Amino acid sequence: MTTPLAAKIAREYGTPAAVIDMDRVERNIARIQAACDAAGVANRPHIKTHKSPLLAAMQIKAGAKGITCQKLGEAEVMADAGIDDILISYNLIGEEKMARLGALQGKANMTVACDNSVVVAGLPQAAAASGRQLSVVVECDTGRKRAGVETPAESIALAREIAGSKGLKFAGFMLYPTETGWAEAQKFFDEALAGVRAHGLDATMVSTGGSPNMKNVGKLKGATEHRPGTYIYNDRMQVAAGVASWDDCALSIYSTVVSRAGPDRGILDAGSKTLTSDTGGLEGHGLILEHPEAKIARFAEEHGFLDLTRSNTRPNVGDVVRIVPNHVCVVVNMMDEVVMVRGDEILGTLPVAARGKLR
């Protein structure tokens, strides 16, 4: 069954279309800002999810301290829009990136993360190009085994290396504890903080992340800020993590059923180029709100394969359905724009200004 709004979106924009409910977006922004305020930490939202200067400005207006970007290209888009407090939470390497970082530092107050000496060695070039001191935080691995130094001793040594480099300022630590690893993260941080203080340094910035850890926000004693990102839209993974409800999911993919060649199967016009193949450990590739027992079982590029064997209700060819993605951040990065709605009213489109900024 196609809702009146879905029919209108299909008629005006076609499908598949990414649609954001601005009432839910605003509620999500207010809810997470209030949670950070209550925990006594600043909110530094990660824009990797929405990639929109307009939404970043809404987050800042609601009380966010600044923003987090994963890549230089994202930060360039945000700085060009006038946002002036930006953390890049990623190792930056190479002369090309240092030149761009130096130019950025001339426009905005930048902080960058690092976890190794190769990165530290290049950063003075950016500081020199900007004529300003560049703030640097040490990324610490507290259980995710992604990036970050693995021991407090390594973090202390890298902090001293930063502080001893021309044009650089050791600003503090960046952590992303696992959802159940905050006690271990506290032990790591306490040892690292004591170590840098023993060498006359201090950590004025202690940043934790992300949206799945909102139930832990403020638990790290000494944390100054938190970096949630996905919360602005939420997705199936956030619901599964227990930090969002279906009513908090602000982005849906509107997709048309284009084939029902068999009683237990069907085809959507949203495939891997619309709904990411990143399952997030969940079964299927998204929740169909009109048919929650249906399973988006697999993809071709432009085909979503429906398994309807467990579904009590079954869509017809031509029906427009709404899908909550598993991992919304990847989905948004495949879109040039999203359609904004409020209630049953279409407000227009919002460009995904920083999409595709992979470097």
GROMACS .gro file of C-alpha atoms in nm, residues 267-275 297-305:
model
   18
  267ILE     CA    1   1.207  -0.681  -0.690
  268LEU     CA    2   1.259  -0.325  -0.566
  269ASP     CA    3   1.413  -0.049  -0.777
  270ALA     CA    4   1.666   0.009  -0.495
  271GLY     CA    5   1.975  -0.209  -0.521
  272SER     CA    6   2.333  -0.191  -0.398
  273LYS     CA    7   2.375   0.157  -0.553
  274THR     CA    8   2.102   0.287  -0.323
  275LEU     CA    9   2.095   0.066  -0.016
  297ALA     CA   10   1.765  -1.065   0.091
  298ARG     CA   11   2.026  -0.962  -0.165
  299PHE     CA   12   2.117  -0.706  -0.428
  300ALA     CA   13   2.215  -0.647  -0.783
  301GLU     CA   14   2.322  -0.293  -0.866
  302GLU     CA   15   1.969  -0.168  -0.936
  303HIS     CA   16   1.765  -0.461  -0.799
  304GLY     CA   17   1.664  -0.532  -0.441
  305PHE     CA   18   1.557  -0.897  -0.411
   0.00000   0.00000   0.00000
